[in-house]
CSV table of C-alpha atoms in Angstrom, one decimal:
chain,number,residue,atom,x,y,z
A,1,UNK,CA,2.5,-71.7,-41.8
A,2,UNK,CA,-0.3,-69.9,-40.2
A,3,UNK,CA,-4.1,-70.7,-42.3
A,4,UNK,CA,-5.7,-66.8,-41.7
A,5,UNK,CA,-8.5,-68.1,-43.9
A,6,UNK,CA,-9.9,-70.7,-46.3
A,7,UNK,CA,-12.9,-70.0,-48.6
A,8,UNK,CA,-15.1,-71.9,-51.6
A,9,UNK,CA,-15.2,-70.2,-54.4
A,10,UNK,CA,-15.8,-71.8,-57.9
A,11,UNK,CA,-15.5,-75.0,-56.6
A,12,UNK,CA,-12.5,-74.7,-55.3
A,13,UNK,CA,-10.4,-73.1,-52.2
A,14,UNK,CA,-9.7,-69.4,-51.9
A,15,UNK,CA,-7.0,-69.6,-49.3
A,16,UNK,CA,-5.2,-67.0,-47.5
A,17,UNK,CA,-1.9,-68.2,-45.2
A,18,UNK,CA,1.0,-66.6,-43.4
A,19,UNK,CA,4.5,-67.7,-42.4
A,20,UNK,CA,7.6,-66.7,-41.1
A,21,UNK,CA,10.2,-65.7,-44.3
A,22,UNK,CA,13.7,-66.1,-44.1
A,23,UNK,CA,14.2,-64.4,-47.3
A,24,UNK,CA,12.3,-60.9,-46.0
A,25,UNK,CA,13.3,-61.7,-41.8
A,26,UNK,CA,9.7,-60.9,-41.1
A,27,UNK,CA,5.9,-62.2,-41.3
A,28,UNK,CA,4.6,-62.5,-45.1
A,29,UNK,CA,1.3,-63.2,-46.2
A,30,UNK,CA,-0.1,-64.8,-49.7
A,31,UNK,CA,-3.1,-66.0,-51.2
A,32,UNK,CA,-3.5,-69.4,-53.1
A,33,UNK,CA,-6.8,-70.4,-55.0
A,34,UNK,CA,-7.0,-74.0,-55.7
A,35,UNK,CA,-8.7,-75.0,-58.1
A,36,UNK,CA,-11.0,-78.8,-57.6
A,37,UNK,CA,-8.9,-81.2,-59.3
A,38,UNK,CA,-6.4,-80.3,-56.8
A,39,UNK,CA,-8.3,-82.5,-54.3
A,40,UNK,CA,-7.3,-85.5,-57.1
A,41,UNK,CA,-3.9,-84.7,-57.4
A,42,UNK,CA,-1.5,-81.7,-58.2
A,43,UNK,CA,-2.1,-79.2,-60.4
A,44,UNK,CA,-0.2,-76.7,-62.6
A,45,UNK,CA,0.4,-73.2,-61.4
A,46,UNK,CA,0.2,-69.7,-62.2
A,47,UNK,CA,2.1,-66.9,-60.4
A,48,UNK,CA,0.4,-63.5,-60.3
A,49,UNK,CA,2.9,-60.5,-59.3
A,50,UNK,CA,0.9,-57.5,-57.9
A,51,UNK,CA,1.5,-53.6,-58.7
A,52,UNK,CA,2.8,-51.2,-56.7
A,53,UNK,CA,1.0,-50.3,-53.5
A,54,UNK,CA,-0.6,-53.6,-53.5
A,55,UNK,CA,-0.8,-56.9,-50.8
A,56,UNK,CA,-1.5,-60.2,-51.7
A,57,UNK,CA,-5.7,-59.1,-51.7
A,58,UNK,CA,-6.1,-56.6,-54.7
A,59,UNK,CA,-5.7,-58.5,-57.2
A,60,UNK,CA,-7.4,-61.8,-55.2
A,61,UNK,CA,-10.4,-60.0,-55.0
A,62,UNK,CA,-10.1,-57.5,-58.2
A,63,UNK,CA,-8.6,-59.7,-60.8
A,64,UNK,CA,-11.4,-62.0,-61.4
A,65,UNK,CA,-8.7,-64.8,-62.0
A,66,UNK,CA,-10.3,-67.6,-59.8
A,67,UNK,CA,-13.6,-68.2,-62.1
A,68,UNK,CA,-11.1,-68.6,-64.9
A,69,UNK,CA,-8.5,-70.6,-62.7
A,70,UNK,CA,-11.1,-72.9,-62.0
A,71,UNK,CA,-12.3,-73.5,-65.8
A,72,UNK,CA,-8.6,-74.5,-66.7
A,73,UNK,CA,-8.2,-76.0,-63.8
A,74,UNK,CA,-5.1,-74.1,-62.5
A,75,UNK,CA,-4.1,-72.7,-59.0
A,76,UNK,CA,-3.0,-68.9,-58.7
A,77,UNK,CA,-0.6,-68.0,-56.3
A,78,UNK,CA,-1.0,-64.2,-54.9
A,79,UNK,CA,2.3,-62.8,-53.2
A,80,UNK,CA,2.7,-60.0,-51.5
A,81,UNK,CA,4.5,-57.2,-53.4
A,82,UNK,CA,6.9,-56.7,-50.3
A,83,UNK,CA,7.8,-57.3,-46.7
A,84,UNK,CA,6.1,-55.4,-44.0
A,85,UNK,CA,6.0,-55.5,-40.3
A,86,UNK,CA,7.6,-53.2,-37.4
A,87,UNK,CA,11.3,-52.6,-38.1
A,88,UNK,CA,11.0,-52.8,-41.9
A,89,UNK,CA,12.1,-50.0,-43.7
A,90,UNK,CA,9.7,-47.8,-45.6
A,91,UNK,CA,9.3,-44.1,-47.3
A,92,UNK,CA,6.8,-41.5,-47.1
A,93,UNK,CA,6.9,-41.7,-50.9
A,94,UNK,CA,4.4,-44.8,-52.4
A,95,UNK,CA,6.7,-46.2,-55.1
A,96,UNK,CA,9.2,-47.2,-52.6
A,97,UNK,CA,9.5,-49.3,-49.6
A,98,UNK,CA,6.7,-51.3,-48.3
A,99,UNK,CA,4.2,-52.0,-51.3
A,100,UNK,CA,6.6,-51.0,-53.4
A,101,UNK,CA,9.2,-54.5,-53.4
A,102,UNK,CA,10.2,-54.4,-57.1
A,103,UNK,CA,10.8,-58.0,-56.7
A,104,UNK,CA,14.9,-57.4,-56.4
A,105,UNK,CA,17.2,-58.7,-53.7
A,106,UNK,CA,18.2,-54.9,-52.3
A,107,UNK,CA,21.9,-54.3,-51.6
A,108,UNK,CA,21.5,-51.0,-50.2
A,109,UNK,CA,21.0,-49.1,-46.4
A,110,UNK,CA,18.1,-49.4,-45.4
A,111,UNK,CA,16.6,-52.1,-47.5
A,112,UNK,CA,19.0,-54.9,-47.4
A,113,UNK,CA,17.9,-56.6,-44.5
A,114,UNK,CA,14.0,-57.3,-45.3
A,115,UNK,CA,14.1,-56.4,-49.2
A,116,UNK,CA,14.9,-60.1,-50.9
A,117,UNK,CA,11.7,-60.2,-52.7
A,118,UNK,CA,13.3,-62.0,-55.6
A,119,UNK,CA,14.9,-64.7,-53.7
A,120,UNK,CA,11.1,-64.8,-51.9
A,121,UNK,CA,10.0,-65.1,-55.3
A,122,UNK,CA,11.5,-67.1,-57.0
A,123,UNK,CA,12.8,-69.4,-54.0
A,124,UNK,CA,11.0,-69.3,-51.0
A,125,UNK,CA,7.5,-69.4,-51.5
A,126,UNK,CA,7.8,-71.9,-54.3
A,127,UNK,CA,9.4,-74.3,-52.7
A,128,UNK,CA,6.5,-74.0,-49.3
A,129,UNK,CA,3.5,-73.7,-51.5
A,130,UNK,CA,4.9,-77.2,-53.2
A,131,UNK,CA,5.2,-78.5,-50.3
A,132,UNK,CA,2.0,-77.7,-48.5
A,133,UNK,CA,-0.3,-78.3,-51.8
A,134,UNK,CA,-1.4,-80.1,-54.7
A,135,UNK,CA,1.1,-77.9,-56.8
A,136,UNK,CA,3.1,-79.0,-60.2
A,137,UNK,CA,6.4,-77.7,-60.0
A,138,UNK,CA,7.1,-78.9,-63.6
A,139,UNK,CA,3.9,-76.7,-64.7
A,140,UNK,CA,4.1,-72.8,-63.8
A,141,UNK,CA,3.5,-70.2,-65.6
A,142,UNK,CA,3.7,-66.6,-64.5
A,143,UNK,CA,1.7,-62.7,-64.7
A,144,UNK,CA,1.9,-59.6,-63.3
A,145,UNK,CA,-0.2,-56.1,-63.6
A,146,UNK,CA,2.5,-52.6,-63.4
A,147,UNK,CA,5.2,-53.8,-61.4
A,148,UNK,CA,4.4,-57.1,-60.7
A,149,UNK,CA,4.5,-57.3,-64.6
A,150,UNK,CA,8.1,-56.0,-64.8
A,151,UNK,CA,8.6,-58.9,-62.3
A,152,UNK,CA,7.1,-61.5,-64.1
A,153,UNK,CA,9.0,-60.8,-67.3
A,154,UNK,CA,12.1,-60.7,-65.5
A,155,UNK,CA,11.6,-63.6,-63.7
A,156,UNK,CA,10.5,-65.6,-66.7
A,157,UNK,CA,13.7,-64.6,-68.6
A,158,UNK,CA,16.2,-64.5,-65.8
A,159,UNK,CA,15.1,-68.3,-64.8
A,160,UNK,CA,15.4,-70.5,-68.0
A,161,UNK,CA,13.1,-73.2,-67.7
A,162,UNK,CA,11.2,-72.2,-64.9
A,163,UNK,CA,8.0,-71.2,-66.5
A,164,UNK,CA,6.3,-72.5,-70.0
A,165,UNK,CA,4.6,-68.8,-70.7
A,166,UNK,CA,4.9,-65.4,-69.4
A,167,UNK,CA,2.3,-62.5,-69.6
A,168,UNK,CA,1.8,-59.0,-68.3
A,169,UNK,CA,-0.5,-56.2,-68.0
A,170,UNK,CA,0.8,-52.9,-68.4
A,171,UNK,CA,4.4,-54.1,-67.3
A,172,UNK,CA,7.0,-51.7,-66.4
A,173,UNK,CA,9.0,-52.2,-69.9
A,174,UNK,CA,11.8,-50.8,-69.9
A,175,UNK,CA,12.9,-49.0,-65.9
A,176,UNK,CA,16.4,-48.4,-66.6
A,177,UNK,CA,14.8,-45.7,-69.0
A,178,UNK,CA,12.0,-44.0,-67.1
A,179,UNK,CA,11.7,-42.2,-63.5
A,180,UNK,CA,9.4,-45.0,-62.6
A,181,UNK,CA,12.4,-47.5,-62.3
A,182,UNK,CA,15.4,-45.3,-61.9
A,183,UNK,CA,14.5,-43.9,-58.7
A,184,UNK,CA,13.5,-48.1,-57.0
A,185,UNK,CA,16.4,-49.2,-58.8
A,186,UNK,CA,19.0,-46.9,-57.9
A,187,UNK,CA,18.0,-47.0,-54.0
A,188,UNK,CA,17.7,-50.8,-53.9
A,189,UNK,CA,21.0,-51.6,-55.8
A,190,UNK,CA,23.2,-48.7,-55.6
A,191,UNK,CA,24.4,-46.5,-58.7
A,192,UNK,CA,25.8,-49.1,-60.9
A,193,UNK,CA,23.6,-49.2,-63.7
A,194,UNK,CA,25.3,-52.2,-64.8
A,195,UNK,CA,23.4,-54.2,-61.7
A,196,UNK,CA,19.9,-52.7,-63.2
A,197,UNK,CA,19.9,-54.4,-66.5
A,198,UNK,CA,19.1,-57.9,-65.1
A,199,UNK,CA,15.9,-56.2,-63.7
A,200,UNK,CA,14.9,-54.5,-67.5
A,201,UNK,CA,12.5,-56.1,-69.2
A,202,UNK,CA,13.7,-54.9,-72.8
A,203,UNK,CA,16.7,-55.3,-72.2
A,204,UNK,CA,16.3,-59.0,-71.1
A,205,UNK,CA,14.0,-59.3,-74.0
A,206,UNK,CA,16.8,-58.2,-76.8
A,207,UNK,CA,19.8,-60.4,-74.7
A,208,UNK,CA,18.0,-63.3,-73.7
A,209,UNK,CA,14.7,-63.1,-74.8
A,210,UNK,CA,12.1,-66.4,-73.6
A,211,UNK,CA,11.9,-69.9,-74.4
A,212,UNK,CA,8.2,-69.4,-74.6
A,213,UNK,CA,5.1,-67.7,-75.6
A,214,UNK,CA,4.7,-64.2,-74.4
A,215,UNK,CA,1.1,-62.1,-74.5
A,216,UNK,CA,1.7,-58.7,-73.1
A,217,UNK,CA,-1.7,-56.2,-72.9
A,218,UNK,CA,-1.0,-52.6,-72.3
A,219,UNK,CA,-4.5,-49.7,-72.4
A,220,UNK,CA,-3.9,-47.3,-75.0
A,221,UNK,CA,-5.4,-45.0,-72.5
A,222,UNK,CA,-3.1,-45.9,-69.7
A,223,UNK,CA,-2.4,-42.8,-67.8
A,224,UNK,CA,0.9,-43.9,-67.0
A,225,UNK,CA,1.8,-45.1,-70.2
A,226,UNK,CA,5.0,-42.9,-71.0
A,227,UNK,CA,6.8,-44.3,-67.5
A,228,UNK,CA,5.7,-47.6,-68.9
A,229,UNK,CA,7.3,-47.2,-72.0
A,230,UNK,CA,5.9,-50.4,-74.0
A,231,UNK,CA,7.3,-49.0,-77.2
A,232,UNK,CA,11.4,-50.0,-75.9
A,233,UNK,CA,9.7,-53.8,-75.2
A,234,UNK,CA,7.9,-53.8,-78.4
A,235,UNK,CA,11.1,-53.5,-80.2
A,236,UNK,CA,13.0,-55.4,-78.3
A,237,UNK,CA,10.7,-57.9,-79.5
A,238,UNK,CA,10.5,-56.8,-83.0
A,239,UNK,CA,14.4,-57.4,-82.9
A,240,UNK,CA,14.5,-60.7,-81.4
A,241,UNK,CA,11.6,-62.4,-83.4
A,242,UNK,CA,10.5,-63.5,-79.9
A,243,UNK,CA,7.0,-65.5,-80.1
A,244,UNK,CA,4.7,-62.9,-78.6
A,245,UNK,CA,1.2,-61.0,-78.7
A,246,UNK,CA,1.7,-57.4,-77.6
A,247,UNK,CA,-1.6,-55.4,-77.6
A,248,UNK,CA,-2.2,-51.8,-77.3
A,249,UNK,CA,-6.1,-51.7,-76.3
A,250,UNK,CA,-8.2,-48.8,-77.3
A,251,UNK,CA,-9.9,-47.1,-74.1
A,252,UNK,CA,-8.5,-48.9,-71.5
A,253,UNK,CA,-6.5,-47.2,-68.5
A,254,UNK,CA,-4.3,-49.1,-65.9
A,255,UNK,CA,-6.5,-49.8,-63.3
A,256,UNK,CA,-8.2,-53.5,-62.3
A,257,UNK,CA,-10.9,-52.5,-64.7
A,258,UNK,CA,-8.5,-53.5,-67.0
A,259,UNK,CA,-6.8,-56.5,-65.6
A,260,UNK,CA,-10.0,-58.3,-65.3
A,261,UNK,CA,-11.6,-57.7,-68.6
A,262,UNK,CA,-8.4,-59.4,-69.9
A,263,UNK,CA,-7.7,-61.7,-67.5
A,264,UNK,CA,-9.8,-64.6,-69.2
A,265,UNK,CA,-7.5,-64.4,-72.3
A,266,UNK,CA,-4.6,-64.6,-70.1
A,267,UNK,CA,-5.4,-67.5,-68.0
A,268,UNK,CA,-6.2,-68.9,-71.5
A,269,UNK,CA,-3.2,-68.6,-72.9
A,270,UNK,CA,-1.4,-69.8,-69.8
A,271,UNK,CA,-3.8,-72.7,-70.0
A,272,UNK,CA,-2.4,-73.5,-73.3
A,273,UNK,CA,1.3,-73.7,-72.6
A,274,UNK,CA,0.5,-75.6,-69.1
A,275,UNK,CA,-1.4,-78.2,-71.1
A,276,UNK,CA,0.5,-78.0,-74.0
A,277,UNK,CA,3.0,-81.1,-73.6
């Protein structure tokens, strides 16, 4: 593991590192803040699953998640949202291929080979980051904005025990049922829509639902709110009884503007559960 840079920030360390993945056969990057008690000893964790389009530095630098990180005293782990490098496969198209991971292991030509980002996930990069830092494995919890919030919820229901709270901003509810889904889904794991459903959100939510607390905030002004679709994970919710706060908030749109005027209840929450035992 390579150290690109190491900076203070809120009393704590604002790292960035890369390393070779066996997962994604290439170079990945991430970014880990650590907070100052992890000097003392380790400390719990919170996974944050960027959008599409996005590297491990948006949301490092636009989330505002370290000054609130630091309060709780929690470390935030920033993946990147896919693998990149010469000979990985992209697409002229944004929403697919490189910034565009979906956090799936893809099955299909040409994205098989590099395109593991769930087993990078939810494997890989856990186990190094524990290894190389003051980390609690037995404390994680997990977030995402767009589709790193579609991974986050999947992740937190598909992996029982894993995390003790979930949350998102403006996840992608419900992509077996809107283009923004369909189209990743279809060219990562083939046509059977019977492989997509373990990659819905709602329909996680009304199958398995979370042994947890849930907060998921949404804008009411989000201009991509109908590929979103909220309204099939708010019901899917409603149905289960599943201990959750799901927020529509006036004005807001889905940009970073967004995510960090929130962020502080989220790290809260988080806090909360992490703490909680």
């Amino acid at each position: 593991m390579e150290t690109l840079s190491e900076n203070a920030c809120f009393g704590g360390v604002q790292g960035v590192y890369r390393h070779a993945s066996t997962a994604c056969q290439c170079d990945m990057t991430f970014g880990l803040f650590l907070p100052a008690e992890a000097k003392d000893g380790p400390v719990p964790v919170l996974w944050y699953l960027s959008g599409l389009t996005c590297t491990h530095e948006n949301a490092m630098t636009k989330a505002g998640a370290q000054a609130w990180a630091a309060e709780q005293g929690i470390a935030v782990v920033f993946p990147d949202t896919s693998p990149r490098g010469e000979g990985v496969a992209d697409h002229e198209d944004y929403d697919l291929g490189q910034g565009a991971g979906f956090y799936v292991n893809a099955t299909q030509t040409p994205w098989a080979p590099h395109f593991n980002m769930w087993d990078y996930v939810a494997e890989e990069l856990p186990a190094l980051v524990t290894q190389n830092f003051a980390i609690d494995s037995d404390r994680q919890a997990i977030t995402g904005h767009s589709m790193g919030g579609h991974g986050a919820l999947n992740m937190a229901m598909n992996l029982p025990g894993r995390f003790k709270s979930v949350s998102a901003f403006a996840p992608f509810s419900n992509p077996t049922g809107a283009d923004w889904g369909r189209k990743q889904l279809k060219a990562y794991l083939g046509t059977d829509e019977a492989d997509w459903a373990k990659h819905d959100a709602s329909i996680l939510m009304a199958e398995k639902g979370f042994d947890g607390p849930v907060l998921i905030d949404t804008g009411a002004n989000d201009q991509f709110i109908d590929l979103l679709r909220p309204e099939a994970l708010a019901q899917a919710i409603a149905m289960r009884r599943q201990q959750a706060i799901f927020r529509l908030q006036p004005g807001y749109d889905h940009s970073y503007y967004f995510v960090s005027t929130f962020m502080e209840d989220h790290i809260t929450f988080h806090a909360e559960a992490l703490y909680g035992d």
